[in-house]
């Protein structure tokens, strides 16, 4: 699977736009599916990017979202699973909203993009405020 930064941004924005601090996994998948016109809400792209975002601490599970391990041929949804966007996820989303930053980091791995994006956003804010 190739990482798609636009897709990560869409997942984060969907979580950030939610009125509650958490979102049901099914709701997130269905909203993302609706915005991307994918055939299935829980396709490999969604599941893969879910785990990439989780690995980079951009989202956090409230309970268990997917069952994984030797007994499963692929990740299986857990019933009633919830997740939330983390503070780091909100910061990274803010960085991705800046087109210049987005284009500079979109080719990096998600972990590197998160660090670089936050640093670029901080630098931009400092320059705007005349600090440093």
XYZ file of N, CA, C and O in Angstrom:
528
model
N 0.842 -1.183 0.000
C 0.000 0.000 0.000
C 0.885 1.242 0.000
O 1.837 1.338 0.754
N 0.554 2.173 -0.840
C 1.256 3.442 -0.879
C 0.514 4.452 -0.007
O -0.712 4.540 -0.052
N 1.252 5.176 0.776
C 0.678 6.186 1.658
C 0.079 7.332 0.845
O 0.684 7.814 -0.096
N -1.117 7.759 1.207
C -1.824 8.837 0.529
C -2.093 9.941 1.558
O -2.989 9.815 2.392
N -1.303 11.010 1.489
C -1.413 12.078 2.484
C -2.765 12.790 2.404
O -3.302 13.225 3.425
N -3.347 12.882 1.219
C -4.689 13.472 1.093
C -5.709 12.640 1.875
O -6.602 13.182 2.512
N -5.555 11.324 1.826
C -6.469 10.427 2.530
C -6.294 10.568 4.042
O -7.276 10.614 4.783
N -5.055 10.659 4.500
C -4.781 10.895 5.930
C -5.429 12.207 6.362
O -6.086 12.290 7.401
N -5.241 13.230 5.553
C -5.822 14.540 5.863
C -7.344 14.439 5.952
O -7.960 15.017 6.850
N -7.958 13.693 5.048
C -9.411 13.511 5.058
C -9.877 12.805 6.329
O -10.862 13.217 6.953
N -9.168 11.774 6.743
C -9.514 11.072 7.986
C -9.425 12.027 9.178
O -10.342 12.114 9.991
N -8.320 12.772 9.251
C -8.123 13.695 10.368
C -9.174 14.809 10.359
O -9.727 15.153 11.413
N -9.465 15.348 9.171
C -10.448 16.426 9.085
C -11.836 15.931 9.469
O -12.590 16.636 10.151
N -12.167 14.716 9.064
C -13.474 14.144 9.415
C -13.596 13.989 10.922
O -14.637 14.310 11.507
N -12.535 13.535 11.566
C -12.553 13.415 13.028
C -12.626 14.785 13.695
O -13.357 14.978 14.671
N -11.873 15.752 13.173
C -11.844 17.091 13.766
C -13.192 17.798 13.611
O -13.582 18.583 14.477
N -13.907 17.515 12.533
C -15.204 18.156 12.294
C -16.328 17.560 13.136
O -17.406 18.153 13.229
N -16.073 16.428 13.765
C -17.087 15.766 14.581
C -17.384 16.615 15.822
O -16.482 17.214 16.403
N -18.639 16.662 16.232
C -19.023 17.494 17.375
C -18.580 16.920 18.711
O -18.403 17.649 19.670
N -18.393 15.615 18.764
C -17.981 14.956 19.996
C -16.466 14.743 19.988
O -15.826 14.833 18.948
N -15.901 14.441 21.132
C -14.469 14.185 21.218
C -14.100 12.826 20.642
O -12.929 12.530 20.428
N -15.094 11.990 20.380
C -14.820 10.680 19.778
C -15.794 10.448 18.629
O -16.788 11.150 18.488
N -15.488 9.457 17.821
C -16.352 9.093 16.707
C -16.393 7.581 16.620
O -15.374 6.920 16.841
N -17.537 7.048 16.294
C -17.651 5.616 16.066
C -16.865 5.272 14.803
O -16.911 6.021 13.816
N -16.150 4.175 14.834
C -15.357 3.751 13.689
C -16.229 3.600 12.443
O -15.846 4.038 11.354
N -17.399 2.991 12.587
C -18.307 2.819 11.445
C -18.685 4.158 10.831
O -18.736 4.303 9.611
N -18.961 5.145 11.667
C -19.345 6.471 11.192
C -18.203 7.109 10.410
O -18.417 7.664 9.326
N -16.995 7.027 10.952
C -15.837 7.577 10.256
C -15.671 6.917 8.888
O -15.530 7.595 7.872
N -15.690 5.595 8.862
C -15.490 4.865 7.605
C -16.563 5.224 6.583
O -16.265 5.415 5.394
N -17.804 5.344 7.021
C -18.900 5.671 6.107
C -18.787 7.101 5.587
O -19.038 7.365 4.410
N -18.378 8.037 6.451
C -18.220 9.423 6.002
C -17.062 9.553 5.020
O -17.159 10.280 4.027
N -15.971 8.861 5.287
C -14.834 8.873 4.364
C -15.232 8.226 3.042
O -14.907 8.737 1.965
N -15.961 7.122 3.098
C -16.425 6.447 1.888
C -17.295 7.396 1.057
O -17.151 7.476 -0.169
N -18.175 8.106 1.720
C -19.068 9.043 1.036
C -18.268 10.139 0.324
O -18.594 10.524 -0.804
N -17.220 10.636 0.957
C -16.413 11.721 0.388
C -15.480 11.243 -0.725
O -15.066 12.052 -1.558
N -15.142 9.959 -0.733
C -14.185 9.442 -1.716
C -14.832 8.572 -2.786
O -14.161 8.148 -3.722
N -16.110 8.265 -2.611
C -16.829 7.392 -3.546
C -16.224 5.995 -3.652
O -16.305 5.354 -4.702
N -15.609 5.521 -2.574
C -15.085 4.152 -2.543
C -16.254 3.179 -2.516
O -17.337 3.511 -2.036
N -16.043 1.969 -3.011
C -17.114 0.959 -3.022
C -17.436 0.446 -1.626
O -18.591 0.219 -1.295
N -16.414 0.234 -0.806
C -16.574 -0.322 0.534
C -15.995 0.638 1.567
O -14.931 1.213 1.336
N -16.651 0.795 2.718
C -16.087 1.688 3.743
C -14.824 1.115 4.385
O -13.901 1.864 4.714
N -14.754 -0.186 4.562
C -13.608 -0.799 5.238
C -12.708 -1.525 4.231
O -12.401 -2.690 4.379
N -12.277 -0.787 3.222
C -11.375 -1.380 2.241
C -9.932 -1.311 2.759
O -9.656 -0.739 3.821
N -9.019 -1.900 2.015
C -7.615 -1.935 2.438
C -7.026 -0.537 2.617
O -6.222 -0.303 3.515
N -7.433 0.393 1.761
C -6.918 1.762 1.861
C -7.311 2.384 3.196
O -6.477 2.978 3.887
N -8.578 2.261 3.569
C -9.028 2.834 4.834
C -8.319 2.170 6.013
O -7.784 2.848 6.887
N -8.307 0.853 6.031
C -7.686 0.129 7.156
C -6.198 0.442 7.241
O -5.670 0.723 8.318
N -5.517 0.427 6.108
C -4.080 0.716 6.105
C -3.769 2.108 6.614
O -2.858 2.307 7.424
N -4.535 3.088 6.167
C -4.285 4.460 6.605
C -4.733 4.691 8.053
O -4.155 5.509 8.755
N -5.736 3.953 8.498
C -6.111 3.980 9.914
C -4.897 3.588 10.764
O -4.539 4.280 11.720
N -4.249 2.480 10.404
C -3.105 2.016 11.182
C -1.899 2.947 11.051
O -1.167 3.150 12.024
N -1.689 3.547 9.877
C -0.597 4.514 9.732
C -0.826 5.718 10.650
O 0.096 6.175 11.330
N -2.060 6.218 10.669
C -2.381 7.365 11.530
C -2.242 6.995 13.002
O -1.766 7.794 13.815
N -2.638 5.786 13.335
C -2.505 5.324 14.724
C -1.022 5.178 15.097
O -0.609 5.598 16.176
N -0.226 4.608 14.197
C 1.212 4.453 14.446
C 1.894 5.798 14.690
O 2.815 5.893 15.500
N 1.448 6.832 13.978
C 2.037 8.168 14.103
C 1.407 8.968 15.239
O 1.703 10.148 15.399
N 0.539 8.338 16.028
C -0.137 8.975 17.159
C -0.996 10.168 16.730
O -1.107 11.147 17.459
N -1.586 10.063 15.547
C -2.493 11.105 15.077
C -3.924 10.815 15.507
O -4.733 11.737 15.631
N -4.224 9.540 15.705
C -5.525 9.103 16.203
C -5.294 8.102 17.327
O -4.220 7.498 17.408
N -6.283 7.944 18.172
C -6.196 6.974 19.262
C -7.513 6.222 19.361
O -8.589 6.798 19.163
N -7.401 4.939 19.645
C -8.579 4.104 19.837
C -9.105 4.280 21.259
O -8.337 4.397 22.198
N -10.412 4.289 21.382
C -11.055 4.256 22.691
C -11.653 2.859 22.795
O -12.789 2.627 22.425
N -10.870 1.944 23.225
C -11.228 0.528 23.173
C -10.444 -0.123 22.048
O -9.316 0.241 21.780
N -11.067 -1.047 21.346
C -10.416 -1.759 20.247
C -11.225 -1.524 18.981
O -12.427 -1.784 18.950
N -10.573 -1.028 17.932
C -11.258 -0.799 16.656
C -11.174 -2.005 15.734
O -12.109 -2.303 15.019
N -10.013 -2.687 15.741
C -9.823 -3.846 14.865
C -9.178 -4.976 15.652
O -8.260 -4.750 16.441
N -9.674 -6.177 15.408
C -9.010 -7.366 15.930
C -7.971 -7.786 14.900
O -8.257 -7.835 13.701
N -6.766 -8.059 15.372
C -5.688 -8.486 14.479
C -4.968 -9.668 15.117
O -5.178 -9.985 16.275
N -4.120 -10.289 14.370
C -3.317 -11.387 14.901
C -3.412 -12.617 14.030
O -4.026 -12.615 12.959
N -2.796 -13.687 14.496
C -2.706 -14.909 13.723
C -4.055 -15.518 13.381
O -4.214 -16.148 12.354
N -5.024 -15.342 14.215
C -6.331 -15.947 13.997
C -7.162 -15.245 12.927
O -8.245 -15.701 12.593
N -6.653 -14.125 12.396
C -7.417 -13.339 11.427
C -6.631 -13.220 10.124
O -5.439 -12.931 10.134
N -7.321 -13.420 9.011
C -6.657 -13.287 7.718
C -6.470 -11.816 7.344
O -5.632 -11.484 6.521
N -7.243 -10.950 7.968
C -7.117 -9.503 7.790
C -7.717 -8.835 9.024
O -8.457 -9.474 9.763
N -7.438 -7.569 9.281
C -8.046 -6.915 10.446
C -9.567 -6.978 10.378
O -10.162 -6.734 9.333
N -10.176 -7.305 11.494
C -11.637 -7.405 11.585
C -12.152 -6.308 12.517
O -11.613 -6.109 13.604
N -13.216 -5.619 12.082
C -13.801 -4.557 12.890
C -14.316 -5.097 14.208
O -14.913 -6.166 14.274
N -14.100 -4.334 15.249
C -14.677 -4.647 16.557
C -15.997 -3.881 16.661
O -16.102 -2.735 16.214
N -16.997 -4.487 17.207
C -18.297 -3.829 17.355
C -18.216 -2.689 18.361
O -17.606 -2.819 19.412
N -18.836 -1.585 18.027
C -18.901 -0.459 18.946
C -17.591 0.277 19.130
O -17.429 1.021 20.092
N -16.654 0.103 18.212
C -15.341 0.729 18.342
C -15.428 2.244 18.152
O -16.162 2.737 17.311
N -14.658 2.959 18.954
C -14.614 4.420 18.891
C -13.160 4.866 18.773
O -12.248 4.174 19.204
N -12.961 6.042 18.200
C -11.628 6.622 18.146
C -11.732 8.130 18.237
O -12.820 8.700 18.178
N -10.586 8.757 18.385
C -10.540 10.208 18.508
C -9.278 10.712 17.820
O -8.316 9.969 17.623
N -9.290 11.988 17.462
C -8.083 12.625 16.954
C -7.285 13.088 18.171
O -7.859 13.540 19.167
N -5.979 12.932 18.127
C -5.124 13.333 19.245
C -4.693 14.794 19.082
O -4.901 15.398 18.020
N -4.078 15.340 20.117
C -3.530 16.699 20.026
C -2.505 16.768 18.897
O -2.474 17.736 18.124
N -1.686 15.741 18.778
C -0.699 15.696 17.701
C -1.407 15.641 16.340
O -0.961 16.256 15.377
N -2.514 14.927 16.266
C -3.293 14.863 15.039
C -3.870 16.217 14.654
O -3.860 16.601 13.480
N -4.357 16.960 15.638
C -4.893 18.305 15.379
C -3.787 19.248 14.909
O -3.997 20.039 13.982
N -2.612 19.168 15.539
C -1.483 20.004 15.119
C -1.064 19.682 13.693
O -0.805 20.577 12.883
N -0.987 18.385 13.370
C -0.586 17.976 12.029
C -1.643 18.399 11.009
O -1.300 18.859 9.915
N -2.903 18.277 11.349
C -3.968 18.715 10.452
C -3.848 20.208 10.168
O -3.999 20.638 9.018
N -3.546 21.006 11.185
C -3.336 22.441 10.978
C -2.196 22.681 9.995
O -2.285 23.550 9.129
N -1.134 21.911 10.124
C -0.002 22.048 9.198
C -0.420 21.668 7.784
O -0.046 22.337 6.814
N -1.197 20.596 7.652
C -1.621 20.134 6.321
C -2.572 21.104 5.632
O -2.706 21.087 4.409
N -3.228 21.950 6.394
C -4.140 22.935 5.801
C -3.382 24.024 5.056
O -3.955 24.715 4.219
N -2.102 24.190 5.364
C -1.262 25.142 4.651
C -0.736 24.431 3.399
O 0.010 23.460 3.498
N -1.129 24.906 2.223
C -0.767 24.237 0.969
C 0.742 24.093 0.783
O 1.220 23.078 0.291
N 1.496 25.111 1.162
C 2.953 25.045 1.013
C 3.520 23.926 1.861
O 4.335 23.123 1.380
N 3.086 23.837 3.098
C 3.563 22.770 3.993
C 3.100 21.424 3.478
O 3.883 20.474 3.412
N 1.840 21.327 3.062
C 1.309 20.052 2.575
C 2.155 19.523 1.416
O 2.541 18.361 1.400
N 2.460 20.386 0.450
C 3.227 19.936 -0.718
C 4.665 19.574 -0.366
O 5.255 18.717 -1.018
N 5.216 20.194 0.671
C 6.583 19.864 1.082
C 6.662 18.530 1.804
O 7.660 17.833 1.704
N 5.616 18.148 2.534
C 5.689 16.933 3.359
C 4.965 15.735 2.775
O 5.129 14.622 3.271
N 4.170 15.918 1.730
C 3.312 14.829 1.254
C 4.078 13.602 0.774
O 3.542 12.506 0.804
N 5.321 13.750 0.383
C 6.107 12.603 -0.072
C 6.874 11.901 1.040
O 7.464 10.837 0.814
N 6.868 12.465 2.225
C 7.593 11.864 3.343
C 6.762 10.760 3.995
O 5.539 10.739 3.871
N 7.425 9.901 4.746
C 6.675 8.938 5.555
C 5.865 9.734 6.574
O 6.209 10.873 6.907
N 4.805 9.149 7.065
C 3.896 9.875 7.951
C 4.595 10.357 9.219
O 4.374 11.485 9.659
N 5.467 9.538 9.792
C 6.186 9.947 10.997
C 7.056 11.165 10.756
O 7.052 12.128 11.534
N 7.813 11.150 9.662
C 8.674 12.287 9.319
C 7.821 13.491 8.948
O 8.094 14.608 9.376
N 6.767 13.268 8.159
C 5.893 14.363 7.743
C 5.268 15.062 8.942
O 5.129 16.287 8.952
N 4.906 14.287 9.958
C 4.314 14.868 11.166
C 5.303 15.809 11.838
O 4.959 16.949 12.169
N 6.528 15.348 12.029
C 7.541 16.185 12.680
C 7.886 17.411 11.844
O 7.918 18.529 12.348
N 8.143 17.206 10.562
C 8.513 18.314 9.682
C 7.353 19.296 9.543
O 7.548 20.516 9.608
N 6.139 18.782 9.356
C 4.971 19.643 9.212
C 4.759 20.533 10.421
O 4.492 21.729 10.287
N 4.878 19.954 11.613
C 4.713 20.754 12.834
C 5.813 21.803 12.933
O 5.548 22.951 13.302
N 7.052 21.431 12.597
C 8.159 22.389 12.659
C 7.973 23.526 11.652
O 8.236 24.692 11.968
N 7.533 23.193 10.429
C 7.284 24.226 9.424
C 6.159 25.161 9.857
O 6.250 26.374 9.677
N 5.096 24.595 10.431
C 3.985 25.418 10.899
C 4.438 26.336 12.038
O 4.115 27.527 12.049
N 5.214 25.815 12.966
C 5.742 26.614 14.066
C 6.612 27.756 13.529
O 6.490 28.901 13.973
N 7.465 27.442 12.566
C 8.320 28.450 11.942
C 7.496 29.536 11.256
O 7.779 30.726 11.392
N 6.456 29.120 10.544
C 5.570 30.062 9.856
C 4.859 30.964 10.862
O 4.775 32.179 10.662
N 4.387 30.386 11.949
C 3.692 31.171 12.980
C 4.674 32.157 13.621
O 4.345 33.340 13.821
N 5.884 31.686 13.929
C 6.891 32.578 14.518
C 7.207 33.751 13.590
O 7.324 34.887 14.043
N 7.331 33.461 12.302
C 7.621 34.508 11.323
C 6.460 35.490 11.248
O 6.674 36.712 11.214
N 5.236 34.975 11.243
C 4.043 35.831 11.170
C 3.951 36.747 12.387
O 3.583 37.911 12.279
N 4.279 36.201 13.555
C 4.195 36.973 14.793
C 5.443 37.795 15.077
O 5.485 38.567 16.028
N 6.487 37.627 14.251
C 7.730 38.358 14.453
C 8.527 37.870 15.642
O 9.246 38.624 16.275
N 8.380 36.573 15.963
C 9.092 35.981 17.087
C 10.289 35.212 16.552
O 10.210 34.509 15.555
N 11.383 35.242 17.283
C 12.544 34.404 16.962
C 13.267 34.883 15.786
O 14.073 34.488 15.142
